[in-house]
Short mmCIF file of C-alpha atoms in Angstrom, two decimals:
data_model
loop_
_atom_site.label_atom_id
_atom_site.label_comp_id
_atom_site.label_asym_id
_atom_site.label_seq_id
_atom_site.Cartn_x
_atom_site.Cartn_y
_atom_site.Cartn_z
CA UNK A 1 -1.04 10.83 9.06
CA UNK A 2 0.79 11.07 5.78
CA UNK A 3 0.20 14.13 3.60
CA UNK A 4 -1.72 16.23 6.09
CA UNK A 5 -3.09 19.51 4.78
CA UNK A 6 -1.22 22.58 5.87
CA UNK A 7 -3.55 25.47 6.67
CA UNK A 8 -1.81 28.76 7.43
CA UNK A 9 -4.90 30.31 9.04
CA UNK A 10 -4.99 27.78 11.89
CA UNK A 11 -2.04 29.35 13.69
CA UNK A 12 -2.09 32.98 12.56
CA UNK A 13 0.99 35.08 13.16
CA UNK A 14 0.47 38.33 15.06
CA UNK A 15 1.33 41.60 13.21
CA UNK A 16 5.07 42.18 13.11
CA UNK A 17 6.46 44.93 15.27
CA UNK A 18 10.01 45.17 13.89
CA UNK A 19 11.25 48.79 14.04
CA UNK A 20 12.14 50.74 10.93
CA UNK A 21 15.60 50.25 9.46
CA UNK A 22 18.33 52.38 10.99
CA UNK A 23 21.08 51.82 8.44
CA UNK A 24 24.41 53.25 9.44
CA UNK A 25 26.50 51.82 6.60
CA UNK A 26 26.41 52.28 2.88
CA UNK A 27 26.99 48.58 2.27
CA UNK A 28 24.07 46.45 1.05
CA UNK A 29 22.32 44.20 3.55
CA UNK A 30 23.23 40.58 2.76
CA UNK A 31 20.16 39.24 4.56
CA UNK A 32 17.95 41.33 2.31
CA UNK A 33 19.81 40.12 -0.78
CA UNK A 34 19.51 36.52 0.32
CA UNK A 35 15.79 36.84 1.03
CA UNK A 36 15.14 38.51 -2.33
CA UNK A 37 17.17 35.79 -4.05
CA UNK A 38 15.14 33.09 -2.33
CA UNK A 39 11.92 34.86 -3.22
CA UNK A 40 12.65 35.17 -6.93
CA UNK A 41 14.25 31.77 -7.39
CA UNK A 42 11.98 29.56 -5.26
CA UNK A 43 8.92 31.30 -3.86
CA UNK A 44 7.66 33.06 -6.98
CA UNK A 45 7.95 30.11 -9.43
CA UNK A 46 6.28 27.75 -6.96
CA UNK A 47 3.41 30.19 -6.31
CA UNK A 48 2.91 30.81 -10.03
CA UNK A 49 2.88 27.05 -10.70
CA UNK A 50 0.31 26.52 -7.95
CA UNK A 51 -1.92 29.31 -9.28
CA UNK A 52 -1.66 27.90 -12.80
CA UNK A 53 -2.74 24.47 -11.65
CA UNK A 54 -5.53 25.94 -9.53
CA UNK A 55 -6.84 27.83 -12.53
CA UNK A 56 -6.95 24.58 -14.52
CA UNK A 57 -8.82 22.88 -11.69
CA UNK A 58 -11.10 25.76 -10.80
CA UNK A 59 -14.18 24.06 -12.24
CA UNK A 60 -15.41 20.86 -10.66
CA UNK A 61 -14.22 20.48 -7.10
CA UNK A 62 -15.28 17.39 -5.20
CA UNK A 63 -15.52 17.32 -1.43
CA UNK A 64 -14.60 14.87 1.26
CA UNK A 65 -15.91 14.58 4.80
CA UNK A 66 -14.76 13.36 8.16
CA UNK A 67 -16.62 10.20 9.05
CA UNK A 68 -18.71 10.15 12.22
CA UNK A 69 -19.11 6.79 13.95
CA UNK A 70 -21.95 5.82 16.25
CA UNK A 71 -21.04 4.85 19.81
CA UNK A 72 -21.50 1.13 20.49
CA UNK A 73 -21.50 -0.67 23.86
CA UNK A 74 -18.11 -0.79 25.55
CA UNK A 75 -16.13 -3.90 26.51
CA UNK A 76 -17.48 -3.58 30.06
CA UNK A 77 -21.08 -3.61 28.78
CA UNK A 78 -20.69 -6.80 26.72
CA UNK A 79 -21.97 -10.11 28.00
CA UNK A 80 -19.45 -12.88 28.46
CA UNK A 81 -18.96 -14.97 25.34
CA UNK A 82 -20.63 -12.42 23.05
CA UNK A 83 -17.77 -12.22 20.54
CA UNK A 84 -19.62 -9.95 18.13
CA UNK A 85 -20.01 -7.39 20.92
CA UNK A 86 -16.30 -7.84 21.74
CA UNK A 87 -15.42 -7.12 18.09
CA UNK A 88 -17.47 -3.93 17.94
CA UNK A 89 -16.05 -2.73 21.26
CA UNK A 90 -12.52 -3.48 20.04
CA UNK A 91 -13.05 -1.50 16.82
CA UNK A 92 -14.43 1.42 18.79
CA UNK A 93 -11.44 1.30 21.16
CA UNK A 94 -9.05 1.35 18.18
CA UNK A 95 -10.80 4.41 16.72
CA UNK A 96 -10.56 6.15 20.09
CA UNK A 97 -6.86 5.22 20.30
CA UNK A 98 -6.23 6.88 16.93
CA UNK A 99 -8.19 9.96 17.99
CA UNK A 100 -6.13 10.26 21.17
CA UNK A 101 -2.90 9.99 19.19
CA UNK A 102 -4.08 12.79 16.91
CA UNK A 103 -5.00 14.94 19.93
CA UNK A 104 -1.47 14.63 21.28
CA UNK A 105 -0.11 15.45 17.83
CA UNK A 106 -2.23 18.59 17.59
CA UNK A 107 -0.96 19.77 20.97
CA UNK A 108 2.63 19.19 19.80
CA UNK A 109 1.90 21.30 16.71
CA UNK A 110 0.56 24.06 18.91
CA UNK A 111 3.80 24.16 20.86
CA UNK A 112 5.76 24.25 17.62
CA UNK A 113 3.62 27.07 16.22
CA UNK A 114 3.94 29.01 19.47
CA UNK A 115 7.71 28.58 19.47
CA UNK A 116 7.91 29.79 15.88
CA UNK A 117 5.73 32.81 16.65
CA UNK A 118 7.45 33.91 19.83
CA UNK A 119 11.01 33.17 18.78
CA UNK A 120 13.31 34.16 21.59
CA UNK A 121 10.58 34.78 24.19
CA UNK A 122 9.09 31.29 23.78
CA UNK A 123 9.95 29.90 27.27
CA UNK A 124 8.00 32.74 28.85
CA UNK A 125 4.98 33.01 26.55
CA UNK A 126 4.35 29.39 25.61
CA UNK A 127 3.93 28.04 29.13
CA UNK A 128 0.17 27.40 28.71
CA UNK A 129 0.67 25.30 25.61
CA UNK A 130 3.50 23.41 27.29
CA UNK A 131 1.31 22.79 30.35
CA UNK A 132 -1.57 21.50 28.18
CA UNK A 133 0.80 19.19 26.35
CA UNK A 134 2.29 17.88 29.58
CA UNK A 135 -1.15 17.10 31.01
CA UNK A 136 -2.29 15.40 27.81
CA UNK A 137 0.90 13.33 27.57
CA UNK A 138 0.64 12.22 31.20
CA UNK A 139 -2.95 11.15 30.67
CA UNK A 140 -2.04 9.40 27.40
CA UNK A 141 0.86 7.52 28.97
CA UNK A 142 -1.23 6.45 31.96
CA UNK A 143 -3.96 5.16 29.68
CA UNK A 144 -2.10 3.71 26.67
CA UNK A 145 1.47 3.84 27.95
CA UNK A 146 3.17 0.45 27.75
CA UNK A 147 0.52 -1.51 25.92
CA UNK A 148 2.89 -2.17 23.02
CA UNK A 149 2.25 -2.96 19.37
CA UNK A 150 -0.41 -5.63 20.03
CA UNK A 151 -2.49 -3.28 22.18
CA UNK A 152 -6.15 -4.13 22.48
CA UNK A 153 -9.17 -2.84 24.34
CA UNK A 154 -8.95 -5.77 26.70
CA UNK A 155 -5.32 -5.03 27.68
CA UNK A 156 -6.19 -1.36 28.16
CA UNK A 157 -9.05 -2.38 30.46
CA UNK A 158 -6.69 -4.57 32.49
CA UNK A 159 -4.25 -1.67 32.76
CA UNK A 160 -7.09 0.52 34.02
CA UNK A 161 -7.96 -2.14 36.58
CA UNK A 162 -4.34 -2.15 37.78
CA UNK A 163 -4.42 1.64 38.05
CA UNK A 164 -7.59 1.58 40.08
CA UNK A 165 -6.22 -1.13 42.39
CA UNK A 166 -3.03 0.87 42.93
CA UNK A 167 -5.02 4.03 43.52
CA UNK A 168 -7.12 2.22 46.11
CA UNK A 169 -4.05 0.83 47.86
CA UNK A 170 -2.48 4.27 48.13
CA UNK B 1 27.03 -22.71 -56.74
CA UNK B 2 30.65 -23.64 -57.15
CA UNK B 3 30.89 -21.12 -59.94
CA UNK B 4 29.60 -18.42 -57.56
CA UNK B 5 32.27 -19.15 -54.98
CA UNK B 6 34.94 -19.02 -57.72
CA UNK B 7 33.63 -15.61 -58.76
CA UNK B 8 33.63 -14.46 -55.12
CA UNK B 9 37.18 -15.64 -54.50
CA UNK B 10 38.30 -14.01 -57.75
CA UNK B 11 36.70 -10.75 -56.72
CA UNK B 12 38.35 -10.90 -53.32
CA UNK B 13 41.73 -11.60 -54.90
CA UNK B 14 41.28 -8.70 -57.27
CA UNK B 15 40.36 -6.40 -54.39
CA UNK B 16 43.43 -7.40 -52.42
CA UNK B 17 45.93 -6.99 -55.24
CA UNK B 18 44.28 -3.96 -56.79
CA UNK B 19 47.17 -1.94 -58.31
CA UNK B 20 45.29 1.27 -57.59
CA UNK B 21 45.31 0.67 -53.84
CA UNK B 22 48.04 2.17 -51.68
CA UNK B 23 50.92 -0.16 -50.87
CA UNK B 24 50.29 -2.44 -53.82
CA UNK B 25 52.96 -1.17 -56.21
CA UNK B 26 55.15 -3.75 -57.96
CA UNK B 27 58.35 -3.01 -56.08
CA UNK B 28 56.70 -3.51 -52.70
CA UNK B 29 54.64 -6.60 -53.55
CA UNK B 30 57.49 -9.07 -53.50
CA UNK B 31 59.42 -7.70 -50.52
CA UNK B 32 56.80 -6.27 -48.21
CA UNK B 33 56.32 -7.31 -44.58
CA UNK B 34 52.93 -7.28 -42.87
CA UNK B 35 52.85 -4.30 -40.44
CA UNK B 36 51.91 -5.12 -36.81
CA UNK B 37 48.44 -3.78 -36.05
CA UNK B 38 49.16 -2.62 -32.50
CA UNK B 39 52.04 -0.49 -33.54
CA UNK B 40 50.49 1.25 -36.53
CA UNK B 41 49.97 4.94 -35.75
CA UNK B 42 46.77 6.38 -37.23
CA UNK B 43 46.94 10.03 -38.12
CA UNK B 44 44.50 11.57 -35.65
CA UNK B 45 46.72 13.10 -33.07
CA UNK B 46 46.48 12.42 -29.32
CA UNK B 47 47.37 8.78 -28.84
CA UNK B 48 47.53 5.55 -30.63
CA UNK B 49 44.29 3.73 -31.33
CA UNK B 50 44.51 0.67 -29.18
CA UNK B 51 42.56 -2.55 -29.26
CA UNK B 52 41.71 -2.87 -25.56
CA UNK B 53 41.21 -6.44 -24.54
CA UNK B 54 38.31 -6.60 -22.05
CA UNK B 55 35.50 -9.04 -21.26
CA UNK B 56 32.19 -8.86 -23.06
CA UNK B 57 29.81 -6.16 -21.84
CA UNK B 58 27.01 -7.52 -24.00
CA UNK B 59 25.21 -9.32 -21.18
CA UNK B 60 25.45 -6.38 -18.78
CA UNK B 61 24.17 -3.94 -21.36
CA UNK B 62 21.42 -6.32 -22.38
CA UNK B 63 20.32 -6.57 -18.76
CA UNK B 64 20.24 -2.80 -18.31
CA UNK B 65 18.44 -2.35 -21.61
CA UNK B 66 15.75 -4.89 -20.72
CA UNK B 67 15.46 -3.45 -17.20
CA UNK B 68 14.83 0.03 -18.53
CA UNK B 69 12.40 -1.30 -21.11
CA UNK B 70 10.25 -3.28 -18.69
CA UNK B 71 10.28 -0.60 -16.04
CA UNK B 72 9.26 2.12 -18.46
CA UNK B 73 6.67 -0.07 -20.19
CA UNK B 74 4.24 0.40 -17.32
CA UNK B 75 6.09 3.21 -15.56
CA UNK B 76 5.44 5.82 -18.23
CA UNK B 77 1.66 5.19 -18.53
CA UNK B 78 1.28 5.14 -14.75
CA UNK B 79 3.26 8.37 -14.36
CA UNK B 80 1.22 9.98 -17.15
CA UNK B 81 -2.09 8.95 -15.58
CA UNK B 82 -1.05 10.17 -12.12
CA UNK B 83 0.16 13.50 -13.53
CA UNK B 84 -3.08 13.95 -15.46
CA UNK B 85 -5.19 13.20 -12.38
CA UNK B 86 -3.18 15.51 -10.13
CA UNK B 87 -3.13 18.42 -12.59
CA UNK B 88 -6.54 18.27 -14.20
CA UNK B 89 -8.81 16.58 -11.67
CA UNK B 90 -7.26 17.58 -8.38
CA UNK B 91 -7.81 16.59 -4.78
CA UNK B 92 -11.06 17.03 -2.92
CA UNK B 93 -11.62 19.73 -0.31
CA UNK B 94 -12.75 19.18 3.26
CA UNK B 95 -16.35 20.17 3.99
CA UNK B 96 -18.87 19.76 6.78
CA UNK B 97 -21.44 17.02 6.32
CA UNK B 98 -24.66 18.76 5.29
CA UNK B 99 -27.82 18.20 7.36
CA UNK B 100 -29.69 15.02 6.57
CA UNK B 101 -27.16 13.85 3.98
CA UNK B 102 -25.45 10.48 4.28
CA UNK B 103 -22.17 10.61 2.29
CA UNK B 104 -21.27 7.61 0.17
CA UNK B 105 -18.42 5.56 1.56
CA UNK B 106 -15.94 6.80 -1.08
CA UNK B 107 -16.60 10.41 -0.26
CA UNK B 108 -14.52 10.10 2.89
CA UNK B 109 -11.22 10.05 0.94
CA UNK B 110 -9.25 12.97 -0.46
CA UNK B 111 -7.27 11.85 -3.52
CA UNK B 112 -9.31 11.04 -6.69
CA UNK B 113 -7.44 7.81 -7.35
CA UNK B 114 -8.12 6.62 -3.77
CA UNK B 115 -11.77 7.54 -4.25
CA UNK B 116 -11.85 5.61 -7.52
CA UNK B 117 -10.25 2.51 -6.00
CA UNK B 118 -12.58 2.67 -3.00
CA UNK B 119 -15.63 3.10 -5.18
CA UNK B 120 -14.92 0.53 -7.90
CA UNK B 121 -12.52 -2.05 -6.50
CA UNK B 122 -12.95 -2.32 -2.75
CA UNK B 123 -16.07 -3.21 -0.79
CA UNK B 124 -17.44 -0.49 1.44
CA UNK B 125 -15.97 -0.44 4.98
CA UNK B 126 -19.45 -1.05 6.39
CA UNK B 127 -19.71 -4.23 4.30
CA UNK B 128 -16.24 -5.33 5.45
CA UNK B 129 -17.22 -4.71 9.07
CA UNK B 130 -20.41 -6.72 8.64
CA UNK B 131 -18.50 -9.53 6.91
CA UNK B 132 -16.09 -9.71 9.85
CA UNK B 133 -18.96 -9.68 12.35
CA UNK B 134 -20.68 -12.50 10.43
CA UNK B 135 -17.47 -14.57 10.54
CA UNK B 136 -17.12 -13.89 14.28
CA UNK B 137 -20.75 -14.89 14.87
CA UNK B 138 -20.37 -18.13 12.88
CA UNK B 139 -17.27 -19.04 14.89
CA UNK B 140 -19.06 -18.17 18.13
CA UNK B 141 -21.98 -20.41 17.26
CA UNK B 142 -19.59 -23.22 16.31
CA UNK B 143 -17.83 -22.89 19.66
CA UNK B 144 -21.14 -22.87 21.54
CA UNK B 145 -22.35 -25.93 19.64
CA UNK B 146 -19.14 -27.81 20.38
CA UNK B 147 -19.40 -27.03 24.11
CA UNK B 148 -23.08 -28.02 24.15
CA UNK B 149 -22.18 -31.25 22.35
CA UNK B 150 -19.62 -32.17 25.02
CA UNK B 151 -22.07 -31.37 27.82
CA UNK B 152 -24.83 -33.46 26.21
CA UNK B 153 -22.47 -36.40 25.81
CA UNK B 154 -21.47 -36.15 29.44
CA UNK B 155 -25.07 -36.06 30.62
CA UNK B 156 -26.23 -38.88 28.40
CA UNK B 157 -23.34 -41.08 29.44
CA UNK B 158 -23.98 -40.31 33.07
CA UNK B 159 -27.75 -40.68 33.14
CA UNK B 160 -28.15 -43.28 30.45
CA UNK B 161 -31.59 -42.09 29.45
CA UNK B 162 -30.67 -40.54 26.14
CA UNK B 163 -30.26 -41.96 22.64
CA UNK B 164 -26.42 -42.03 22.92
CA UNK B 165 -24.33 -44.47 24.89
CA UNK B 166 -26.89 -47.25 24.51
CA UNK B 167 -25.55 -50.78 24.41
CA UNK B 168 -27.78 -53.44 22.82
CA UNK B 169 -28.42 -56.21 25.33
CA UNK B 170 -29.89 -59.68 24.66
CA UNK B 171 -33.69 -60.06 24.87
CA UNK B 172 -35.19 -60.94 28.31
CA UNK B 173 -36.85 -64.12 27.01
CA UNK B 174 -33.45 -65.75 26.31
CA UNK B 175 -32.43 -65.73 29.95
CA UNK B 176 -32.41 -69.20 31.45
CA UNK B 177 -33.90 -68.90 34.93
CA UNK B 178 -33.74 -72.65 35.61
CA UNK B 179 -30.66 -72.59 37.96
CA UNK B 180 -32.48 -70.23 40.29
CA UNK B 181 -36.06 -71.42 39.55
CA UNK B 182 -36.48 -73.39 42.80
CA UNK B 183 -35.21 -72.40 46.23
CA UNK B 184 -33.34 -75.62 46.98
CA UNK B 185 -30.94 -75.56 43.98
#
């Protein structure tokens, strides 16, 4: 999705536990200088600009919603030759496909956020997120894996049939 | 008209041989040679002023000029409108759908220009969906009618009791039964 909103509160960072400075030299800290430089040259102007624009816009704010779709009968519940039912089932399958793609994306973001939070101890502390992502990706690949660019609900159903046949053979 | 050209040529002649101009004194007039233009050094310092022989850049510059003109003709208003919308109107914020409220179809988009286009230019997605379903249903009925047509033809041809596949035969009263009228013929 292009231009997704970035919300800092979704993945909050835990309170920092860096110890107090134990300076043993009289020389200035270049990391501190660099961070202050970045703050005054980039961070502060951008924040001030954003606040200025927000104050101009503070009056009338419109809202947008996430659309909720009703569930319609599936491809398996359609009678043969009922092309209107096929069309509705196909549209519903496409919406579900998009939703599944977004689910996988959200899990990827969680791993990224966890890695950023933990830093060096990520392999140890992020194992739950990695496990969730692995499960979701396996399920996604088994359901939508090699359907290709012209994927349709019908092809997905045939793939499911293959899976069930193979599961029954084994 | 001829008098005017005489006056013009006289004026030009006077300008050329003006005794007040540099290089036009009497001693030089009769013995002077025309200086070569490429080799005359003008006073300004660094190098000689040269007449560089190169092909015409008129067409290239005209192209770039027209390109800039036509791009900016609509580019500047569009950029101004988009800046105005982004600064003064601003994007919408995400909210939960309130109880019992059915949002209009344009209220599902974030950017004000997208909302405007969806509201005023495009049909609602529900209407598009219904249009597609109507087209699908029409095609389905056409297909069913064609199949039924073929089946009806087959049946009528086979059974012969329908209005199709009838061949007009001659009336019964025209048949001459005389060859077979008596048993000994």
